[in-house]
């Protein structure tokens, strides 16, 4: 029965180059022929020719140029939605063939700050599970498109990020939450408590400029909106930096304030001349997520790894 079923499928795809689907997904994700060619290691002309063949096959333009971006048509969106899960599953099985369980390599991607807390945990787990496991970490302040690329093309097994990533083929789970604190330089000329144990008013804080870590994820945007609702104003941003850790030297050297995770402050409070500002503000919490391909759970080692991580970080 299975053989007959496959034979029917072969007749369905006869004459169709399945490699075209990989090129389609690359263009869909990146919205660019050039970027798709770069990620696949082929020429832009090869991608353009592939799109031409796909357009002929589906009788649809598939992508329409809007400025510098290729926007998918409704047909292209339908193709992607129907193909995403089975295509991801195919890639996962192919990866299993190329990299059997004996060769256990784990690649993670995370912003620099999250890596400080997550790397020791992962090292402890992988050493216990498989002492020969090679762990590689890449750093990135991830956008939705970057996470999509990392997981679709298996550039990373797990992505840790400040925001969830909603996709039919991904598991995106809240790993843990941290309190946020407001900091300034110890030498700040205006921010000071009137008496020992006193607090700084929201009015005084709202008159100050801020340093902001530039990570325009949905979670960060939501937190920003909550903070500014508390202040009753849009914060005046003086400096924008690339990571949470880069906030500290800027705050130390300036008269700006910053909102950061408490754990980050505890990590660096003795390195930089900064302090927490006591205030009546009730700040929201920062959330941290673990994102991975659902199909990767086919791998017993990976499934066990995820289970061990979940045991260390009970559901928030």
PDB file of C-alpha atoms in Angstrom, residues 23-290:
ATOM      1  CA  UNK A  23      14.310  28.783  -3.606  1.00  0.00           C
ATOM      2  CA  UNK A  24      10.664  29.779  -3.172  1.00  0.00           C
ATOM      3  CA  UNK A  25      10.939  29.591   0.626  1.00  0.00           C
ATOM      4  CA  UNK A  26      14.162  31.604   0.609  1.00  0.00           C
ATOM      5  CA  UNK A  27      12.572  34.392  -1.441  1.00  0.00           C
ATOM      6  CA  UNK A  28       9.399  34.260   0.670  1.00  0.00           C
ATOM      7  CA  UNK A  29      11.361  34.688   3.907  1.00  0.00           C
ATOM      8  CA  UNK A  30      13.791  37.366   2.696  1.00  0.00           C
ATOM      9  CA  UNK A  31      11.626  39.215   0.176  1.00  0.00           C
ATOM     10  CA  UNK A  32      14.680  39.499  -2.037  1.00  0.00           C
ATOM     11  CA  UNK A  33      16.209  37.502  -4.875  1.00  0.00           C
ATOM     12  CA  UNK A  34      19.699  38.702  -3.924  1.00  0.00           C
ATOM     13  CA  UNK A  35      19.373  37.718  -0.261  1.00  0.00           C
ATOM     14  CA  UNK A  36      17.855  34.362  -1.184  1.00  0.00           C
ATOM     15  CA  UNK A  37      20.738  33.668  -3.566  1.00  0.00           C
ATOM     16  CA  UNK A  38      23.264  34.610  -0.896  1.00  0.00           C
ATOM     17  CA  UNK A  39      21.778  32.304   1.746  1.00  0.00           C
ATOM     18  CA  UNK A  40      21.555  29.404  -0.711  1.00  0.00           C
ATOM     19  CA  UNK A  41      25.025  29.949  -2.139  1.00  0.00           C
ATOM     20  CA  UNK A  42      23.847  30.387  -5.725  1.00  0.00           C
ATOM     21  CA  UNK A  43      23.629  33.279  -8.185  1.00  0.00           C
ATOM     22  CA  UNK A  44      20.707  35.748  -8.263  1.00  0.00           C
ATOM     23  CA  UNK A  45      20.083  34.781 -11.874  1.00  0.00           C
ATOM     24  CA  UNK A  46      19.561  31.147 -10.811  1.00  0.00           C
ATOM     25  CA  UNK A  47      16.953  32.255  -8.283  1.00  0.00           C
ATOM     26  CA  UNK A  48      15.256  34.488 -10.855  1.00  0.00           C
ATOM     27  CA  UNK A  49      15.095  31.596 -13.323  1.00  0.00           C
ATOM     28  CA  UNK A  50      13.610  29.381 -10.596  1.00  0.00           C
ATOM     29  CA  UNK A  51      10.934  31.984  -9.871  1.00  0.00           C
ATOM     30  CA  UNK A  52      10.129  32.104 -13.580  1.00  0.00           C
ATOM     31  CA  UNK A  53       9.581  28.352 -13.649  1.00  0.00           C
ATOM     32  CA  UNK A  54       7.438  28.497 -10.518  1.00  0.00           C
ATOM     33  CA  UNK A  55       5.325  31.312 -11.988  1.00  0.00           C
ATOM     34  CA  UNK A  56       4.720  29.237 -15.096  1.00  0.00           C
ATOM     35  CA  UNK A  57       3.831  26.188 -13.013  1.00  0.00           C
ATOM     36  CA  UNK A  58       1.353  27.966 -10.719  1.00  0.00           C
ATOM     37  CA  UNK A  59       0.079  30.478 -13.313  1.00  0.00           C
ATOM     38  CA  UNK A  60       0.689  33.308 -10.858  1.00  0.00           C
ATOM     39  CA  UNK A  61       3.321  36.083 -10.443  1.00  0.00           C
ATOM     40  CA  UNK A  62       3.891  34.829  -6.837  1.00  0.00           C
ATOM     41  CA  UNK A  63       5.841  37.966  -5.827  1.00  0.00           C
ATOM     42  CA  UNK A  64       5.206  41.618  -6.660  1.00  0.00           C
ATOM     43  CA  UNK A  65       7.916  44.244  -6.201  1.00  0.00           C
ATOM     44  CA  UNK A  66       7.114  46.991  -3.710  1.00  0.00           C
ATOM     45  CA  UNK A  67      10.106  49.302  -3.507  1.00  0.00           C
ATOM     46  CA  UNK A  68      13.102  47.086  -2.739  1.00  0.00           C
ATOM     47  CA  UNK A  69      10.985  44.253  -1.291  1.00  0.00           C
ATOM     48  CA  UNK A  70       9.193  41.375  -3.032  1.00  0.00           C
ATOM     49  CA  UNK A  71       5.693  41.033  -1.598  1.00  0.00           C
ATOM     50  CA  UNK A  72       4.052  37.578  -1.880  1.00  0.00           C
ATOM     51  CA  UNK A  73       0.706  37.259  -3.649  1.00  0.00           C
ATOM     52  CA  UNK A  74      -2.208  35.435  -2.041  1.00  0.00           C
ATOM     53  CA  UNK A  75      -1.225  32.333  -4.042  1.00  0.00           C
ATOM     54  CA  UNK A  76       2.351  32.507  -2.736  1.00  0.00           C
ATOM     55  CA  UNK A  77       1.104  32.911   0.835  1.00  0.00           C
ATOM     56  CA  UNK A  78      -1.155  29.873   0.373  1.00  0.00           C
ATOM     57  CA  UNK A  79       1.756  27.807  -0.997  1.00  0.00           C
ATOM     58  CA  UNK A  80       3.958  28.809   1.941  1.00  0.00           C
ATOM     59  CA  UNK A  81       1.270  28.089   4.542  1.00  0.00           C
ATOM     60  CA  UNK A  82       0.567  24.618   3.138  1.00  0.00           C
ATOM     61  CA  UNK A  83       4.227  23.741   2.629  1.00  0.00           C
ATOM     62  CA  UNK A  84       5.827  25.179   5.783  1.00  0.00           C
ATOM     63  CA  UNK A  85       5.231  22.250   8.154  1.00  0.00           C
ATOM     64  CA  UNK A  86       6.003  19.348   5.752  1.00  0.00           C
ATOM     65  CA  UNK A  87       9.019  21.189   4.318  1.00  0.00           C
ATOM     66  CA  UNK A  88      10.376  21.786   7.809  1.00  0.00           C
ATOM     67  CA  UNK A  89       9.820  18.105   8.636  1.00  0.00           C
ATOM     68  CA  UNK A  90      11.687  17.058   5.485  1.00  0.00           C
ATOM     69  CA  UNK A  91      14.661  19.257   6.380  1.00  0.00           C
ATOM     70  CA  UNK A  92      14.705  17.841   9.894  1.00  0.00           C
ATOM     71  CA  UNK A  93      14.831  14.240   8.646  1.00  0.00           C
ATOM     72  CA  UNK A  94      17.493  15.162   6.104  1.00  0.00           C
ATOM     73  CA  UNK A  95      19.560  16.712   8.870  1.00  0.00           C
ATOM     74  CA  UNK A  96      19.210  13.486  10.862  1.00  0.00           C
ATOM     75  CA  UNK A  97      20.636  11.539   7.914  1.00  0.00           C
ATOM     76  CA  UNK A  98      23.562  13.927   7.493  1.00  0.00           C
ATOM     77  CA  UNK A  99      24.218  14.309  11.232  1.00  0.00           C
ATOM     78  CA  UNK A 100      23.396  11.072  13.074  1.00  0.00           C
ATOM     79  CA  UNK A 101      22.974  11.020  16.827  1.00  0.00           C
ATOM     80  CA  UNK A 102      26.598   9.979  17.304  1.00  0.00           C
ATOM     81  CA  UNK A 103      27.731  13.399  16.079  1.00  0.00           C
ATOM     82  CA  UNK A 104      25.990  15.579  18.594  1.00  0.00           C
ATOM     83  CA  UNK A 105      26.475  19.241  17.785  1.00  0.00           C
ATOM     84  CA  UNK A 106      24.279  21.914  19.320  1.00  0.00           C
ATOM     85  CA  UNK A 107      24.056  25.429  17.877  1.00  0.00           C
ATOM     86  CA  UNK A 108      22.208  28.156  19.774  1.00  0.00           C
ATOM     87  CA  UNK A 109      21.586  31.802  19.012  1.00  0.00           C
ATOM     88  CA  UNK A 110      20.843  34.439  21.615  1.00  0.00           C
ATOM     89  CA  UNK A 111      21.337  38.112  22.426  1.00  0.00           C
ATOM     90  CA  UNK A 112      24.527  38.716  24.375  1.00  0.00           C
ATOM     91  CA  UNK A 113      22.740  39.371  27.650  1.00  0.00           C
ATOM     92  CA  UNK A 114      20.655  36.180  27.596  1.00  0.00           C
ATOM     93  CA  UNK A 115      23.775  34.114  26.835  1.00  0.00           C
ATOM     94  CA  UNK A 116      25.218  35.105  30.213  1.00  0.00           C
ATOM     95  CA  UNK A 117      22.514  33.164  32.022  1.00  0.00           C
ATOM     96  CA  UNK A 118      21.696  30.436  29.512  1.00  0.00           C
ATOM     97  CA  UNK A 119      25.178  29.207  28.537  1.00  0.00           C
ATOM     98  CA  UNK A 120      26.133  27.845  31.988  1.00  0.00           C
ATOM     99  CA  UNK A 121      22.813  25.972  32.097  1.00  0.00           C
ATOM    100  CA  UNK A 122      23.302  24.444  28.641  1.00  0.00           C
ATOM    101  CA  UNK A 123      26.903  23.455  29.378  1.00  0.00           C
ATOM    102  CA  UNK A 124      25.822  21.701  32.556  1.00  0.00           C
ATOM    103  CA  UNK A 125      23.026  19.833  30.749  1.00  0.00           C
ATOM    104  CA  UNK A 126      25.034  18.784  27.685  1.00  0.00           C
ATOM    105  CA  UNK A 127      27.992  17.644  29.795  1.00  0.00           C
ATOM    106  CA  UNK A 128      25.674  15.384  31.755  1.00  0.00           C
ATOM    107  CA  UNK A 129      23.860  14.084  28.671  1.00  0.00           C
ATOM    108  CA  UNK A 130      26.748  13.762  26.233  1.00  0.00           C
ATOM    109  CA  UNK A 131      30.252  14.835  27.293  1.00  0.00           C
ATOM    110  CA  UNK A 132      31.370  14.827  23.636  1.00  0.00           C
ATOM    111  CA  UNK A 133      28.664  17.282  22.536  1.00  0.00           C
ATOM    112  CA  UNK A 134      30.006  20.363  20.771  1.00  0.00           C
ATOM    113  CA  UNK A 135      28.165  23.539  21.755  1.00  0.00           C
ATOM    114  CA  UNK A 136      28.361  26.572  19.454  1.00  0.00           C
ATOM    115  CA  UNK A 137      26.784  29.908  20.286  1.00  0.00           C
ATOM    116  CA  UNK A 138      26.125  32.799  17.905  1.00  0.00           C
ATOM    117  CA  UNK A 139      25.025  36.236  19.065  1.00  0.00           C
ATOM    118  CA  UNK A 140      22.228  38.296  17.589  1.00  0.00           C
ATOM    119  CA  UNK A 141      19.594  40.842  18.558  1.00  0.00           C
ATOM    120  CA  UNK A 142      17.042  38.927  16.516  1.00  0.00           C
ATOM    121  CA  UNK A 143      14.272  40.202  14.279  1.00  0.00           C
ATOM    122  CA  UNK A 144      11.369  37.975  13.252  1.00  0.00           C
ATOM    123  CA  UNK A 145      12.960  37.521   9.818  1.00  0.00           C
ATOM    124  CA  UNK A 146      16.328  36.568  11.307  1.00  0.00           C
ATOM    125  CA  UNK A 147      14.786  33.934  13.581  1.00  0.00           C
ATOM    126  CA  UNK A 148      12.861  32.552  10.621  1.00  0.00           C
ATOM    127  CA  UNK A 149      16.105  32.237   8.646  1.00  0.00           C
ATOM    128  CA  UNK A 150      18.048  30.699  11.521  1.00  0.00           C
ATOM    129  CA  UNK A 151      15.487  27.950  12.128  1.00  0.00           C
ATOM    130  CA  UNK A 152      14.308  27.307   8.577  1.00  0.00           C
ATOM    131  CA  UNK A 153      17.848  26.784   7.278  1.00  0.00           C
ATOM    132  CA  UNK A 154      19.044  25.036  10.449  1.00  0.00           C
ATOM    133  CA  UNK A 155      21.634  27.693  11.259  1.00  0.00           C
ATOM    134  CA  UNK A 156      20.609  27.251  14.888  1.00  0.00           C
ATOM    135  CA  UNK A 157      18.927  24.455  16.827  1.00  0.00           C
ATOM    136  CA  UNK A 158      17.529  26.784  19.500  1.00  0.00           C
ATOM    137  CA  UNK A 159      17.019  30.536  19.501  1.00  0.00           C
ATOM    138  CA  UNK A 160      16.704  32.368  22.806  1.00  0.00           C
ATOM    139  CA  UNK A 161      15.097  35.784  22.512  1.00  0.00           C
ATOM    140  CA  UNK A 162      13.221  38.542  24.319  1.00  0.00           C
ATOM    141  CA  UNK A 163      10.052  37.878  22.301  1.00  0.00           C
ATOM    142  CA  UNK A 164       7.983  34.860  21.229  1.00  0.00           C
ATOM    143  CA  UNK A 165       8.086  33.728  17.606  1.00  0.00           C
ATOM    144  CA  UNK A 166       4.734  32.635  16.243  1.00  0.00           C
ATOM    145  CA  UNK A 167       4.958  30.056  13.463  1.00  0.00           C
ATOM    146  CA  UNK A 168       3.123  26.818  12.753  1.00  0.00           C
ATOM    147  CA  UNK A 169       6.407  24.868  12.646  1.00  0.00           C
ATOM    148  CA  UNK A 170       7.961  26.313  15.816  1.00  0.00           C
ATOM    149  CA  UNK A 171       7.625  25.847  19.542  1.00  0.00           C
ATOM    150  CA  UNK A 172       7.989  29.195  21.266  1.00  0.00           C
ATOM    151  CA  UNK A 173       7.768  28.974  25.034  1.00  0.00           C
ATOM    152  CA  UNK A 174       8.259  31.411  27.847  1.00  0.00           C
ATOM    153  CA  UNK A 175      11.393  30.279  29.670  1.00  0.00           C
ATOM    154  CA  UNK A 176      11.596  32.730  32.566  1.00  0.00           C
ATOM    155  CA  UNK A 177      10.889  36.326  33.585  1.00  0.00           C
ATOM    156  CA  UNK A 178      13.030  38.931  35.317  1.00  0.00           C
ATOM    157  CA  UNK A 179      12.287  42.082  37.270  1.00  0.00           C
ATOM    158  CA  UNK A 180      13.300  45.350  35.623  1.00  0.00           C
ATOM    159  CA  UNK A 181      15.076  48.136  37.503  1.00  0.00           C
ATOM    160  CA  UNK A 182      15.813  51.777  36.782  1.00  0.00           C
ATOM    161  CA  UNK A 183      19.482  52.825  36.975  1.00  0.00           C
ATOM    162  CA  UNK A 184      21.638  55.930  36.734  1.00  0.00           C
ATOM    163  CA  UNK A 185      25.250  56.898  37.385  1.00  0.00           C
ATOM    164  CA  UNK A 186      26.151  57.216  41.068  1.00  0.00           C
ATOM    165  CA  UNK A 187      27.346  60.733  40.288  1.00  0.00           C
ATOM    166  CA  UNK A 188      24.111  61.811  38.582  1.00  0.00           C
ATOM    167  CA  UNK A 189      23.637  65.490  39.558  1.00  0.00           C
ATOM    168  CA  UNK A 190      19.827  65.517  39.783  1.00  0.00           C
ATOM    169  CA  UNK A 191      18.610  62.036  40.657  1.00  0.00           C
ATOM    170  CA  UNK A 192      18.998  61.468  44.374  1.00  0.00           C
ATOM    171  CA  UNK A 193      16.817  60.347  47.253  1.00  0.00           C
ATOM    172  CA  UNK A 194      15.851  63.101  49.632  1.00  0.00           C
ATOM    173  CA  UNK A 195      16.479  60.929  52.688  1.00  0.00           C
ATOM    174  CA  UNK A 196      17.954  57.499  53.278  1.00  0.00           C
ATOM    175  CA  UNK A 197      15.542  54.957  51.911  1.00  0.00           C
ATOM    176  CA  UNK A 198      13.549  57.643  50.097  1.00  0.00           C
ATOM    177  CA  UNK A 199      12.282  57.525  46.539  1.00  0.00           C
ATOM    178  CA  UNK A 200      12.568  59.648  43.421  1.00  0.00           C
ATOM    179  CA  UNK A 201       9.267  60.929  42.062  1.00  0.00           C
ATOM    180  CA  UNK A 202       7.919  59.938  38.667  1.00  0.00           C
ATOM    181  CA  UNK A 203       7.848  63.639  37.736  1.00  0.00           C
ATOM    182  CA  UNK A 204      11.591  63.929  38.365  1.00  0.00           C
ATOM    183  CA  UNK A 205      12.275  60.798  36.308  1.00  0.00           C
ATOM    184  CA  UNK A 206      10.077  61.955  33.422  1.00  0.00           C
ATOM    185  CA  UNK A 207      12.253  65.057  32.986  1.00  0.00           C
ATOM    186  CA  UNK A 208      15.380  62.979  32.345  1.00  0.00           C
ATOM    187  CA  UNK A 209      16.863  61.522  29.168  1.00  0.00           C
ATOM    188  CA  UNK A 210      17.294  57.770  28.714  1.00  0.00           C
ATOM    189  CA  UNK A 211      19.685  55.248  27.194  1.00  0.00           C
ATOM    190  CA  UNK A 212      17.897  52.477  25.286  1.00  0.00           C
ATOM    191  CA  UNK A 213      19.082  49.035  24.176  1.00  0.00           C
ATOM    192  CA  UNK A 214      17.991  48.746  20.545  1.00  0.00           C
ATOM    193  CA  UNK A 215      16.014  45.546  20.190  1.00  0.00           C
ATOM    194  CA  UNK A 216      12.771  46.392  18.403  1.00  0.00           C
ATOM    195  CA  UNK A 217      11.048  43.109  19.176  1.00  0.00           C
ATOM    196  CA  UNK A 218       7.358  43.014  20.003  1.00  0.00           C
ATOM    197  CA  UNK A 219       8.093  42.224  23.646  1.00  0.00           C
ATOM    198  CA  UNK A 220      10.472  45.179  23.973  1.00  0.00           C
ATOM    199  CA  UNK A 221       7.957  47.482  22.287  1.00  0.00           C
ATOM    200  CA  UNK A 222       5.247  46.346  24.723  1.00  0.00           C
ATOM    201  CA  UNK A 223       7.547  46.960  27.707  1.00  0.00           C
ATOM    202  CA  UNK A 224       8.442  50.412  26.345  1.00  0.00           C
ATOM    203  CA  UNK A 225       4.763  51.279  25.999  1.00  0.00           C
ATOM    204  CA  UNK A 226       4.062  50.137  29.568  1.00  0.00           C
ATOM    205  CA  UNK A 227       6.944  52.193  30.983  1.00  0.00           C
ATOM    206  CA  UNK A 228       5.894  55.306  29.111  1.00  0.00           C
ATOM    207  CA  UNK A 229       2.294  54.837  30.253  1.00  0.00           C
ATOM    208  CA  UNK A 230       3.564  54.789  33.840  1.00  0.00           C
ATOM    209  CA  UNK A 231       5.573  57.968  33.236  1.00  0.00           C
ATOM    210  CA  UNK A 232       2.715  59.610  31.392  1.00  0.00           C
ATOM    211  CA  UNK A 233       5.056  60.734  28.600  1.00  0.00           C
ATOM    212  CA  UNK A 234       7.143  59.389  25.743  1.00  0.00           C
ATOM    213  CA  UNK A 235      10.664  58.962  27.080  1.00  0.00           C
ATOM    214  CA  UNK A 236      13.367  61.225  25.698  1.00  0.00           C
ATOM    215  CA  UNK A 237      15.972  58.847  24.251  1.00  0.00           C
ATOM    216  CA  UNK A 238      19.478  60.338  24.187  1.00  0.00           C
ATOM    217  CA  UNK A 239      21.562  57.259  23.391  1.00  0.00           C
ATOM    218  CA  UNK A 240      20.718  53.999  21.634  1.00  0.00           C
ATOM    219  CA  UNK A 241      23.053  51.002  22.041  1.00  0.00           C
ATOM    220  CA  UNK A 242      23.130  47.500  20.636  1.00  0.00           C
ATOM    221  CA  UNK A 243      22.747  45.382  23.776  1.00  0.00           C
ATOM    222  CA  UNK A 244      21.838  45.413  27.467  1.00  0.00           C
ATOM    223  CA  UNK A 245      25.492  45.086  28.468  1.00  0.00           C
ATOM    224  CA  UNK A 246      26.396  48.177  26.430  1.00  0.00           C
ATOM    225  CA  UNK A 247      23.956  50.243  28.488  1.00  0.00           C
ATOM    226  CA  UNK A 248      26.219  50.282  31.561  1.00  0.00           C
ATOM    227  CA  UNK A 249      29.242  52.247  30.290  1.00  0.00           C
ATOM    228  CA  UNK A 250      26.919  54.767  28.611  1.00  0.00           C
ATOM    229  CA  UNK A 251      24.886  55.363  31.769  1.00  0.00           C
ATOM    230  CA  UNK A 252      28.084  55.592  33.821  1.00  0.00           C
ATOM    231  CA  UNK A 253      29.502  58.252  31.486  1.00  0.00           C
ATOM    232  CA  UNK A 254      26.323  60.287  31.049  1.00  0.00           C
ATOM    233  CA  UNK A 255      23.384  61.770  32.902  1.00  0.00           C
ATOM    234  CA  UNK A 256      20.916  59.362  31.328  1.00  0.00           C
ATOM    235  CA  UNK A 257      18.731  56.758  32.991  1.00  0.00           C
ATOM    236  CA  UNK A 258      18.051  53.225  31.747  1.00  0.00           C
ATOM    237  CA  UNK A 259      15.648  50.369  32.420  1.00  0.00           C
ATOM    238  CA  UNK A 260      17.401  46.985  32.539  1.00  0.00           C
ATOM    239  CA  UNK A 261      16.827  43.475  33.950  1.00  0.00           C
ATOM    240  CA  UNK A 262      17.742  43.213  37.635  1.00  0.00           C
ATOM    241  CA  UNK A 263      20.025  40.233  36.981  1.00  0.00           C
ATOM    242  CA  UNK A 264      22.052  42.345  34.544  1.00  0.00           C
ATOM    243  CA  UNK A 265      22.479  45.003  37.220  1.00  0.00           C
ATOM    244  CA  UNK A 266      23.620  42.414  39.751  1.00  0.00           C
ATOM    245  CA  UNK A 267      26.105  41.106  37.203  1.00  0.00           C
ATOM    246  CA  UNK A 268      27.721  44.470  36.478  1.00  0.00           C
ATOM    247  CA  UNK A 269      27.047  46.696  39.503  1.00  0.00           C
ATOM    248  CA  UNK A 270      30.590  46.262  40.808  1.00  0.00           C
ATOM    249  CA  UNK A 271      32.134  46.879  37.388  1.00  0.00           C
ATOM    250  CA  UNK A 272      30.426  50.175  36.585  1.00  0.00           C
ATOM    251  CA  UNK A 273      29.710  53.246  38.707  1.00  0.00           C
ATOM    252  CA  UNK A 274      25.907  52.888  38.532  1.00  0.00           C
ATOM    253  CA  UNK A 275      23.094  52.372  41.009  1.00  0.00           C
ATOM    254  CA  UNK A 276      19.415  51.513  41.193  1.00  0.00           C
ATOM    255  CA  UNK A 277      17.002  54.427  41.491  1.00  0.00           C
ATOM    256  CA  UNK A 278      14.437  53.940  44.243  1.00  0.00           C
ATOM    257  CA  UNK A 279      11.046  54.938  42.863  1.00  0.00           C
ATOM    258  CA  UNK A 280       7.357  54.269  43.316  1.00  0.00           C
ATOM    259  CA  UNK A 281       7.170  53.084  39.697  1.00  0.00           C
ATOM    260  CA  UNK A 282       6.016  49.467  39.365  1.00  0.00           C
ATOM    261  CA  UNK A 283       7.958  48.291  36.342  1.00  0.00           C
ATOM    262  CA  UNK A 284       6.823  45.416  34.096  1.00  0.00           C
ATOM    263  CA  UNK A 285       8.846  42.212  33.876  1.00  0.00           C
ATOM    264  CA  UNK A 286      11.195  41.211  31.045  1.00  0.00           C
ATOM    265  CA  UNK A 287      10.343  37.895  29.387  1.00  0.00           C
ATOM    266  CA  UNK A 288      12.760  35.432  27.797  1.00  0.00           C
ATOM    267  CA  UNK A 289      11.747  32.767  25.293  1.00  0.00           C
ATOM    268  CA  UNK A 290      13.121  29.508  23.905  1.00  0.00           C
TER     269      UNK A 290
END
